[in-house]
Tab-separated table of C-alpha atoms in Angstrom:
chain	number	residue	atom	x	y	z
A	1122	MET	CA	0.041	-0.091	-0.093
A	1123	ASN	CA	1.270	3.472	-0.937
A	1124	ASP	CA	1.619	5.419	2.486
A	1125	LEU	CA	0.760	8.621	0.630
A	1126	ALA	CA	-2.366	7.187	-0.889
A	1127	PRO	CA	-4.678	9.134	1.451
A	1128	PHE	CA	-3.149	12.399	0.343
A	1129	ARG	CA	-2.624	12.198	-3.342
A	1130	GLY	CA	-3.653	15.196	-5.369
A	1131	PRO	CA	-4.054	13.440	-8.724
A	1132	GLY	CA	-6.383	10.554	-9.275
A	1133	ARG	CA	-5.354	7.360	-11.121
A	1134	ASN	CA	-6.915	8.663	-14.460
A	1135	GLY	CA	-5.457	12.138	-14.397
A	1136	PRO	CA	-5.670	15.353	-12.340
A	1137	VAL	CA	-8.514	15.519	-9.771
A	1138	ARG	CA	-11.016	18.155	-10.564
A	1139	THR	CA	-11.798	20.557	-7.850
A	1140	ASP	CA	-14.131	22.870	-9.753
A	1141	ARG	CA	-17.497	24.361	-8.685
A	1142	PRO	CA	-20.519	22.351	-7.464
A	1143	ARG	CA	-22.362	23.069	-10.763
A	1144	SER	CA	-19.676	21.508	-12.776
A	1145	ALA	CA	-19.440	18.527	-10.307
A	1146	LEU	CA	-23.144	17.984	-10.560
A	1147	ARG	CA	-22.953	18.075	-14.336
A	1148	ARG	CA	-20.291	15.406	-14.368
A	1149	ALA	CA	-22.302	13.382	-11.888
A	1150	ALA	CA	-25.523	13.576	-13.948
A	1151	PRO	CA	-25.059	10.155	-15.733
A	1152	ALA	CA	-24.502	8.599	-12.375
A	1153	LEU	CA	-27.553	10.206	-10.843
A	1154	LEU	CA	-29.684	9.036	-13.751
A	1155	VAL	CA	-28.508	5.472	-13.398
A	1156	TYR	CA	-29.128	5.610	-9.688
A	1157	ALA	CA	-32.552	7.034	-10.218
A	1158	ALA	CA	-33.385	4.377	-12.754
A	1159	ILE	CA	-32.369	1.597	-10.436
A	1160	ARG	CA	-34.308	2.914	-7.582
A	1161	ALA	CA	-37.400	3.523	-9.697
A	1162	LEU	CA	-37.227	-0.114	-10.951
A	1163	GLY	CA	-37.157	-1.185	-7.305
A	1164	LEU	CA	-40.190	0.856	-6.435
A	1165	VAL	CA	-42.197	-0.364	-9.503
A	1166	VAL	CA	-41.507	-4.011	-8.682
A	1167	LEU	CA	-42.371	-3.289	-5.056
A	1168	ALA	CA	-45.720	-1.706	-5.996
A	1169	ALA	CA	-46.626	-4.620	-8.293
A	1170	TRP	CA	-45.537	-7.141	-5.743
A	1171	SER	CA	-47.530	-5.405	-2.904
A	1172	ALA	CA	-50.736	-5.029	-4.991
A	1173	ALA	CA	-50.543	-8.817	-5.857
A	1174	HIS	CA	-50.460	-9.556	-2.175
A	1175	GLY	CA	-53.095	-7.065	-1.049
A	1176	LYS	CA	-50.570	-4.750	0.612
A	1177	SER	CA	-49.796	-0.949	0.196
A	1178	TRP	CA	-46.397	-0.154	-0.976
A	1179	HIS	CA	-46.771	3.185	0.561
A	1180	THR	CA	-47.488	1.712	3.956
A	1181	LEU	CA	-44.486	-0.540	3.619
A	1182	LEU	CA	-42.126	2.406	3.060
A	1183	THR	CA	-43.603	4.884	5.550
A	1184	ALA	CA	-45.491	3.141	8.414
A	1185	ARG	CA	-43.757	-0.022	9.433
A	1186	TRP	CA	-40.790	-0.970	11.721
A	1187	ASP	CA	-38.466	2.023	12.504
A	1188	SER	CA	-40.424	4.386	10.345
A	1189	LEU	CA	-43.135	4.371	13.001
A	1190	TRP	CA	-40.713	5.208	15.764
A	1191	TYR	CA	-39.209	8.158	13.829
A	1192	THR	CA	-42.656	9.527	13.017
A	1193	ARG	CA	-43.706	9.279	16.680
A	1194	VAL	CA	-40.543	11.195	17.780
A	1195	ALA	CA	-41.419	13.811	15.060
A	1196	GLU	CA	-45.057	14.191	16.227
A	1197	GLN	CA	-44.694	13.589	20.020
A	1198	GLY	CA	-41.096	14.094	20.928
A	1199	TYR	CA	-39.173	11.704	23.113
A	1200	GLY	CA	-40.399	9.913	26.146
A	1201	TYR	CA	-42.434	7.033	24.565
A	1202	SER	CA	-41.635	3.445	25.497
A	1203	VAL	CA	-43.194	-0.036	25.160
A	1204	GLN	CA	-42.577	-2.793	27.749
A	1205	LEU	CA	-42.494	-6.179	26.187
A	1206	ALA	CA	-43.871	-9.447	27.720
A	1207	ASN	CA	-40.210	-10.535	28.589
A	1208	GLY	CA	-39.529	-7.305	30.553
A	1209	ASP	CA	-37.529	-5.488	27.776
A	1210	VAL	CA	-38.276	-1.862	27.386
A	1211	HIS	CA	-38.228	-0.346	23.846
A	1212	ALA	CA	-37.724	3.334	24.271
A	1213	ASN	CA	-37.751	5.858	21.488
A	1214	LEU	CA	-34.614	7.466	22.913
A	1215	ALA	CA	-32.785	4.749	20.943
A	1216	PHE	CA	-33.460	6.775	17.754
A	1217	PHE	CA	-31.182	9.760	16.995
A	1218	PRO	CA	-32.949	13.082	16.295
A	1219	LEU	CA	-31.891	14.480	12.924
A	1220	LEU	CA	-34.403	12.638	10.778
A	1221	PRO	CA	-37.373	13.327	13.176
A	1222	TRP	CA	-36.338	16.981	13.327
A	1223	LEU	CA	-36.398	17.183	9.496
A	1224	GLU	CA	-39.682	15.343	9.368
A	1225	ARG	CA	-41.240	17.779	11.796
A	1226	GLY	CA	-39.812	20.805	10.012
A	1227	LEU	CA	-40.781	19.675	6.629
A	1228	SER	CA	-44.344	18.725	7.657
A	1229	ALA	CA	-44.538	22.117	9.275
A	1230	VAL	CA	-43.946	24.077	6.063
A	1231	THR	CA	-45.803	21.706	3.655
A	1232	SER	CA	-48.973	19.645	3.688
A	1233	LEU	CA	-46.945	16.414	4.113
A	1234	SER	CA	-47.549	14.303	7.146
A	1235	ALA	CA	-44.474	13.449	9.239
A	1236	ALA	CA	-44.285	9.936	7.718
A	1237	ASP	CA	-44.381	11.358	4.098
A	1238	ALA	CA	-41.833	14.033	5.123
A	1239	GLY	CA	-39.561	11.223	6.203
A	1240	LEU	CA	-40.011	9.508	2.839
A	1241	ALA	CA	-39.271	12.881	1.109
A	1242	VAL	CA	-36.113	13.177	3.081
A	1243	SER	CA	-34.896	9.771	2.032
A	1244	TRP	CA	-35.734	10.301	-1.650
A	1245	LEU	CA	-33.736	13.485	-1.662
A	1246	ALA	CA	-30.843	12.205	0.505
A	1247	SER	CA	-30.286	9.122	-1.356
A	1248	PRO	CA	-29.307	10.752	-4.686
A	1249	ALA	CA	-27.323	13.311	-2.681
A	1250	ALA	CA	-25.442	10.229	-1.327
A	1251	ALA	CA	-25.007	8.760	-4.815
A	1252	TRP	CA	-23.619	12.155	-5.981
A	1253	ALA	CA	-20.916	12.078	-3.269
A	1254	LEU	CA	-20.165	8.322	-4.240
A	1255	TYR	CA	-19.796	9.373	-7.862
A	1256	LEU	CA	-17.261	12.030	-6.936
A	1257	THR	CA	-15.383	9.615	-4.746
A	1258	GLY	CA	-15.208	6.916	-7.393
A	1259	GLU	CA	-14.233	9.531	-9.971
A	1260	ARG	CA	-11.451	10.963	-7.840
A	1261	LEU	CA	-9.881	7.608	-7.263
A	1262	HIS	CA	-10.576	5.628	-10.475
A	1263	GLY	CA	-12.155	7.840	-13.077
A	1264	PRO	CA	-15.733	8.720	-14.184
A	1265	ARG	CA	-16.789	5.244	-15.206
A	1266	ALA	CA	-15.832	3.984	-11.711
A	1267	GLY	CA	-17.878	6.766	-10.186
A	1268	VAL	CA	-20.986	5.758	-12.105
A	1269	ALA	CA	-20.423	2.121	-11.249
A	1270	LEU	CA	-20.081	2.912	-7.549
A	1271	ALA	CA	-23.328	4.819	-7.454
A	1272	ALA	CA	-24.993	1.967	-9.381
A	1273	LEU	CA	-23.757	-0.762	-7.286
A	1274	TRP	CA	-24.784	1.033	-3.996
A	1275	ALA	CA	-28.267	1.483	-5.562
A	1276	ALA	CA	-28.566	-2.171	-6.475
A	1277	LEU	CA	-27.541	-3.651	-3.069
A	1278	PRO	CA	-29.818	-6.480	-2.024
A	1279	VAL	CA	-31.178	-4.222	0.690
A	1280	GLY	CA	-31.173	-1.123	-1.466
A	1281	ILE	CA	-34.918	-0.747	-1.114
A	1282	VAL	CA	-34.067	0.782	2.376
A	1283	GLN	CA	-32.728	3.740	0.508
A	1284	SER	CA	-36.404	4.540	-0.543
A	1285	MET	CA	-37.885	4.099	2.877
A	1286	ALA	CA	-38.507	6.607	5.674
A	1287	TYR	CA	-35.509	5.286	7.371
A	1288	SER	CA	-32.312	7.269	8.419
A	1289	GLU	CA	-29.929	5.137	6.230
A	1290	SER	CA	-30.084	7.379	3.176
A	1291	LEU	CA	-29.684	10.575	5.172
A	1292	PHE	CA	-26.736	9.200	7.215
A	1293	THR	CA	-24.962	7.851	4.102
A	1294	ALA	CA	-25.312	11.161	2.383
A	1295	LEU	CA	-23.864	13.052	5.289
A	1296	ALA	CA	-21.171	10.490	5.841
A	1297	ALA	CA	-20.189	10.177	2.133
A	1298	TRP	CA	-19.937	13.910	1.691
A	1299	GLY	CA	-17.985	14.283	5.049
A	1300	VAL	CA	-15.489	11.651	4.037
A	1301	TYR	CA	-15.215	13.287	0.616
A	1302	CYS	CA	-14.427	16.637	2.227
A	1303	VAL	CA	-11.757	14.931	4.214
A	1304	LEU	CA	-10.337	13.499	1.016
A	1305	THR	CA	-10.250	17.000	-0.568
A	1306	GLY	CA	-9.035	18.889	2.541
A	1307	ARG	CA	-12.220	20.717	3.418
A	1308	TRP	CA	-11.869	20.144	7.145
A	1309	VAL	CA	-14.424	22.463	8.557
A	1310	THR	CA	-17.015	21.256	6.230
A	1311	ALA	CA	-15.992	17.715	7.097
A	1312	GLY	CA	-16.362	18.476	10.752
A	1313	VAL	CA	-19.813	20.017	10.307
A	1314	LEU	CA	-21.047	16.924	8.237
A	1315	ALA	CA	-19.486	14.548	10.810
A	1316	SER	CA	-21.447	16.216	13.485
A	1317	LEU	CA	-24.773	16.118	11.589
A	1318	ALA	CA	-24.094	12.359	10.817
A	1319	GLY	CA	-23.553	11.890	14.565
A	1320	LEU	CA	-27.059	13.283	15.062
A	1321	THR	CA	-28.417	10.749	12.572
A	1322	ARG	CA	-27.259	7.333	13.638
A	1323	PRO	CA	-25.091	5.754	16.476
A	1324	VAL	CA	-22.580	4.686	13.634
A	1325	GLY	CA	-21.913	8.513	13.102
A	1326	ALA	CA	-18.900	7.709	15.335
A	1327	ALA	CA	-17.243	6.091	12.099
A	1328	VAL	CA	-17.286	9.577	10.373
A	1329	VAL	CA	-15.753	11.155	13.481
A	1330	ALA	CA	-13.061	8.408	13.481
A	1331	ALA	CA	-12.332	9.123	9.855
A	1332	VAL	CA	-11.849	12.899	10.505
A	1333	TRP	CA	-9.790	12.375	13.613
A	1334	ILE	CA	-7.440	9.639	12.517
A	1335	THR	CA	-6.827	11.248	9.046
A	1336	ALA	CA	-6.093	14.650	10.822
A	1337	ALA	CA	-3.694	12.922	13.281
A	1338	VAL	CA	-1.748	11.121	10.483
A	1339	THR	CA	-1.648	14.320	8.385
A	1340	LEU	CA	-0.234	16.258	11.229
A	1341	TRP	CA	2.236	13.673	12.017
A	1342	ARG	CA	3.456	13.328	8.351
A	1343	ASP	CA	3.692	17.116	8.111
A	1344	ARG	CA	5.944	17.179	11.140
A	1345	ALA	CA	7.866	14.171	9.910
A	1346	THR	CA	8.661	15.886	6.569
A	1347	GLY	CA	9.624	19.098	8.170
A	1348	GLY	CA	6.444	20.952	7.392
A	1349	GLY	CA	6.124	24.432	8.781
A	1350	PRO	CA	5.352	28.017	7.901
A	1351	GLY	CA	6.110	28.549	4.291
A	1352	ALA	CA	6.626	24.840	3.622
A	1353	GLU	CA	5.288	23.172	0.484
A	1354	PRO	CA	2.277	21.025	0.901
A	1355	SER	CA	3.098	17.433	1.524
A	1356	GLY	CA	0.260	16.079	-0.535
A	1357	GLY	CA	-2.988	16.926	-2.320
A	1358	PRO	CA	-5.079	20.059	-1.907
A	1359	GLY	CA	-5.795	20.989	1.701
A	1360	PHE	CA	-3.004	18.836	3.247
A	1361	GLY	CA	-0.276	21.327	3.411
A	1362	ALA	CA	1.643	22.027	6.644
A	1363	ARG	CA	0.840	25.794	6.747
A	1364	PRO	CA	-0.546	27.036	10.088
A	1365	ARG	CA	-3.812	28.260	8.569
A	1366	ARG	CA	-4.575	24.830	7.185
A	1367	HIS	CA	-3.801	23.310	10.493
A	1368	ARG	CA	-6.155	25.618	12.282
A	1369	ARG	CA	-8.891	24.689	9.942
A	1370	MET	CA	-8.047	20.994	10.507
A	1371	LEU	CA	-8.211	21.548	14.224
A	1372	LEU	CA	-11.636	23.251	13.925
A	1373	GLY	CA	-12.903	20.345	11.964
A	1374	VAL	CA	-11.570	17.869	14.498
A	1375	LEU	CA	-13.347	19.882	17.288
A	1376	LEU	CA	-16.691	20.108	15.361
A	1377	ALA	CA	-16.891	16.482	14.267
A	1378	PRO	CA	-17.932	14.838	17.518
A	1379	LEU	CA	-20.358	17.490	18.656
A	1380	GLY	CA	-23.578	15.777	17.308
A	1381	TRP	CA	-22.806	12.213	18.487
A	1382	CYS	CA	-21.538	13.292	21.835
A	1383	GLY	CA	-24.202	15.893	22.274
A	1384	TYR	CA	-27.131	13.436	21.876
A	1385	PHE	CA	-25.315	10.803	24.001
A	1386	LEU	CA	-24.814	13.320	26.794
A	1387	TRP	CA	-28.441	14.754	26.531
A	1388	VAL	CA	-29.882	11.248	26.975
A	1389	GLY	CA	-27.518	10.839	30.001
A	1390	VAL	CA	-28.739	13.975	31.504
A	1391	ARG	CA	-32.386	13.200	30.886
A	1392	GLU	CA	-32.167	9.720	32.196
A	1393	GLY	CA	-29.748	10.496	35.109
A	1394	GLY	CA	-26.644	8.569	34.043
A	1395	LEU	CA	-23.798	8.941	31.568
A	1396	THR	CA	-24.325	5.407	30.221
A	1397	ALA	CA	-28.040	5.916	29.779
A	1398	TYR	CA	-28.029	5.685	25.971
A	1399	LEU	CA	-26.323	2.249	26.302
A	1400	ASP	CA	-28.983	1.196	28.797
A	1401	VAL	CA	-31.599	2.234	26.298
A	1402	GLN	CA	-29.968	0.265	23.571
A	1403	GLY	CA	-29.786	-2.664	25.946
A	1404	GLY	CA	-33.546	-2.582	26.312
A	1405	TRP	CA	-33.749	-3.214	22.517
A	1406	GLY	CA	-31.330	-6.219	22.914
A	1407	ASN	CA	-28.499	-4.169	21.172
A	1408	GLY	CA	-24.955	-3.604	22.382
A	1409	PHE	CA	-21.464	-4.652	21.694
A	1410	ASP	CA	-19.985	-7.970	22.642
A	1411	GLY	CA	-17.171	-8.380	20.203
A	1412	GLY	CA	-19.230	-10.555	17.945
A	1413	VAL	CA	-20.107	-13.299	20.348
A	1414	ALA	CA	-23.836	-13.120	19.757
A	1415	PHE	CA	-23.262	-13.222	16.093
A	1416	ALA	CA	-20.995	-16.219	16.291
A	1417	SER	CA	-23.551	-18.008	18.476
A	1418	PHE	CA	-26.294	-17.142	15.959
A	1419	LEU	CA	-24.186	-18.690	13.038
A	1420	TRP	CA	-23.451	-21.776	15.076
A	1421	ASP	CA	-27.184	-22.221	15.898
A	1422	LEU	CA	-28.207	-21.989	12.238
A	1423	GLY	CA	-26.119	-25.088	11.611
A	1424	PHE	CA	-25.101	-26.409	8.148
A	1425	PRO	CA	-25.511	-25.172	5.383
A	1426	ALA	CA	-27.266	-21.870	6.281
A	1427	GLY	CA	-24.596	-21.013	8.914
A	1428	LEU	CA	-21.870	-21.769	6.448
A	1429	GLY	CA	-23.496	-19.506	3.732
A	1430	LEU	CA	-23.873	-16.604	6.079
A	1431	LEU	CA	-20.172	-17.121	7.157
A	1432	ALA	CA	-19.206	-16.952	3.470
A	1433	GLY	CA	-21.144	-13.618	3.150
A	1434	VAL	CA	-19.169	-12.225	6.106
A	1435	ALA	CA	-15.945	-13.432	4.588
A	1436	LEU	CA	-16.799	-11.791	1.406
A	1437	VAL	CA	-17.368	-8.258	2.941
A	1438	VAL	CA	-14.133	-8.688	4.896
A	1439	TRP	CA	-12.277	-9.669	1.744
A	1440	LEU	CA	-13.526	-6.522	0.056
A	1441	TYR	CA	-12.227	-4.429	2.859
A	1442	VAL	CA	-8.892	-6.086	2.691
A	1443	LEU	CA	-8.773	-5.835	-1.020
A	1444	GLY	CA	-9.501	-2.040	-0.795
A	1445	ALA	CA	-6.680	-1.671	1.716
A	1446	ARG	CA	-4.258	-3.730	-0.499
A	1447	ARG	CA	-5.043	-1.525	-3.517
A	1448	GLY	CA	-4.270	1.731	-1.627
A	1449	GLN	CA	-7.631	2.890	-0.682
A	1450	PRO	CA	-7.254	6.427	1.036
A	1451	LEU	CA	-7.106	6.438	4.689
A	1452	PRO	CA	-10.388	8.251	5.418
A	1453	LEU	CA	-12.281	5.624	3.391
A	1454	LEU	CA	-10.531	2.755	5.186
A	1455	VAL	CA	-11.230	4.231	8.650
A	1456	TYR	CA	-14.764	4.999	7.875
A	1457	GLY	CA	-15.612	1.814	5.949
A	1458	GLY	CA	-13.728	-0.401	8.474
A	1459	THR	CA	-15.516	1.184	11.501
A	1460	VAL	CA	-18.987	0.683	9.967
A	1461	LEU	CA	-18.203	-2.898	9.325
A	1462	LEU	CA	-16.637	-3.473	12.717
A	1463	LEU	CA	-19.614	-1.984	14.473
A	1464	ALA	CA	-22.021	-4.021	12.493
A	1465	LEU	CA	-20.322	-7.313	12.869
A	1466	THR	CA	-19.468	-6.982	16.569
A	1467	ALA	CA	-22.834	-5.565	17.724
A	1468	LYS	CA	-25.352	-7.998	19.360
A	1469	GLY	CA	-28.930	-7.783	18.250
A	1470	TYR	CA	-31.237	-9.079	15.575
A	1471	PHE	CA	-29.129	-10.584	12.781
A	1472	GLY	CA	-31.489	-9.502	10.120
A	1473	SER	CA	-30.556	-5.941	10.696
A	1474	LYS	CA	-26.837	-6.492	9.929
A	1475	PRO	CA	-27.124	-6.167	6.004
A	1476	ARG	CA	-29.036	-2.852	6.588
A	1477	LEU	CA	-26.403	-1.643	9.052
A	1478	MET	CA	-23.653	-2.307	6.661
A	1479	MET	CA	-25.358	-0.584	3.761
A	1480	PRO	CA	-23.616	2.857	4.578
A	1481	ALA	CA	-20.150	1.091	4.161
A	1482	TYR	CA	-19.981	2.161	0.544
A	1483	PRO	CA	-16.037	2.017	0.449
A	1484	LEU	CA	-16.422	-1.936	0.414
A	1485	LEU	CA	-17.915	-1.439	-3.100
A	1486	LEU	CA	-14.964	0.602	-4.574
A	1487	PRO	CA	-12.866	-2.445	-5.691
A	1488	LEU	CA	-15.901	-3.850	-7.436
A	1489	ALA	CA	-16.743	-0.415	-9.050
A	1490	ALA	CA	-13.070	-0.141	-10.266
A	1491	GLY	CA	-13.269	-3.577	-11.719
A	1492	LEU	CA	-16.541	-3.032	-13.463
A	1493	ALA	CA	-15.333	0.190	-14.914
A	1494	ARG	CA	-12.527	-1.731	-16.788
A	1495	TRP	CA	-15.076	-4.004	-18.453
A	1496	ARG	CA	-16.467	-3.420	-21.914
A	1497	PRO	CA	-19.472	-1.145	-21.761
A	1498	ALA	CA	-21.932	-3.827	-23.002
A	1499	ALA	CA	-20.778	-6.331	-20.428
A	1500	ALA	CA	-20.797	-3.783	-17.682
A	1501	TRP	CA	-24.302	-2.558	-18.402
A	1502	THR	CA	-25.606	-6.205	-18.690
A	1503	VAL	CA	-24.185	-7.082	-15.324
A	1504	THR	CA	-25.567	-3.835	-13.835
A	1505	ALA	CA	-29.035	-4.472	-15.179
A	1506	LEU	CA	-29.152	-8.126	-13.951
A	1507	VAL	CA	-27.983	-7.098	-10.476
A	1508	SER	CA	-30.519	-4.294	-10.349
A	1509	ALA	CA	-33.420	-6.635	-11.361
A	1510	GLY	CA	-32.307	-8.997	-8.727
A	1511	SER	CA	-32.197	-6.210	-6.106
A	1512	ALA	CA	-35.621	-5.020	-7.058
A	1513	VAL	CA	-37.199	-8.558	-6.769
A	1514	TYR	CA	-35.452	-9.189	-3.489
A	1515	GLY	CA	-36.541	-5.855	-2.000
A	1516	ALA	CA	-40.173	-6.437	-2.933
A	1517	PHE	CA	-40.083	-9.983	-1.433
A	1518	TRP	CA	-38.215	-8.706	1.607
A	1519	LEU	CA	-40.544	-5.902	2.433
A	1520	ASN	CA	-43.684	-7.931	1.914
A	1521	GLY	CA	-42.183	-10.571	4.173
A	1522	SER	CA	-40.058	-10.089	7.276
A	1523	GLY	CA	-38.634	-6.746	6.175
A	1524	PRO	CA	-36.095	-4.601	7.919
A	1525	PRO	CA	-36.495	-4.716	11.752
């Protein structure tokens, strides 16, 4: 792995473009069109499947599972809980506040219900995430890889969640743009986006880690290379050793954890204990045990189901290792690795894990880079087949067990 990979100015297919947002959006237009087409296919198949089974696609997207909890927070605030027959308490404090805030604000200024406002947020945030994914792929491997990365993320087996009133799309948009800002040296913006991601999902800690660790390594390398006032930058844009850049970096580092820590501490003050949020999660059967519960689940499944799931885990770990071996930049490695680690070492319902890993888009970069090297006809054929499979699985999934 090239030690300077996180800090290269030029991409592998030529100089990195750092022009204005309008130009970046124009370049990303093909990726956004492909993304929209894949997600539209998923919605059409869902609508047809739901109608055939006497269900409402709209209800499946807005008024089941976590969507109901977010809507209740938006409409009534925090403080609602349900005690189960086994004594467990499900409290809505488990759900971070940014999505409910947006639902409440959007419904206040429009005629949308809170549930439909949540759907609107997801439908706006998901292409915003695809835009950031395109720019990331373009920066590292060229425009075709950017399009492929956005398409592969849209066509994930659980990609239908991107079109639900869930927080995954909002989180991925904030996280992907935040990590991209770290890649391009926009430290203050990265810190703000990391803070907002931390108000969206507990895994917002992964974005904070990407900001902090990359900043620490950057400062260490600047010092090791003798960076100082008037020194030449040691890498790409924004990674110079000049004091003004370091001040912006420090500000970004300070801003990054405010959202995540703020909500964690607020719950602690409200409930009377610093670990109150962990206790709330414990009521839902969630927490971190180093993967013991997950390993036990696989063992209980037996052969061949357990072996098949283990192979799936091995695949995502292999994709992470492959990205590292191919010189994936440090912010992407830290972010993607943290999301993957948190998903695999958390206890809780196994069916949630594919959804929890969905924001780990850096895992798809090796696949996107490979797909970009294929002949266009072959690449589009594979993309179409994968998209069709995702649409069918998403419709089947939501009309069945669905995302918990």
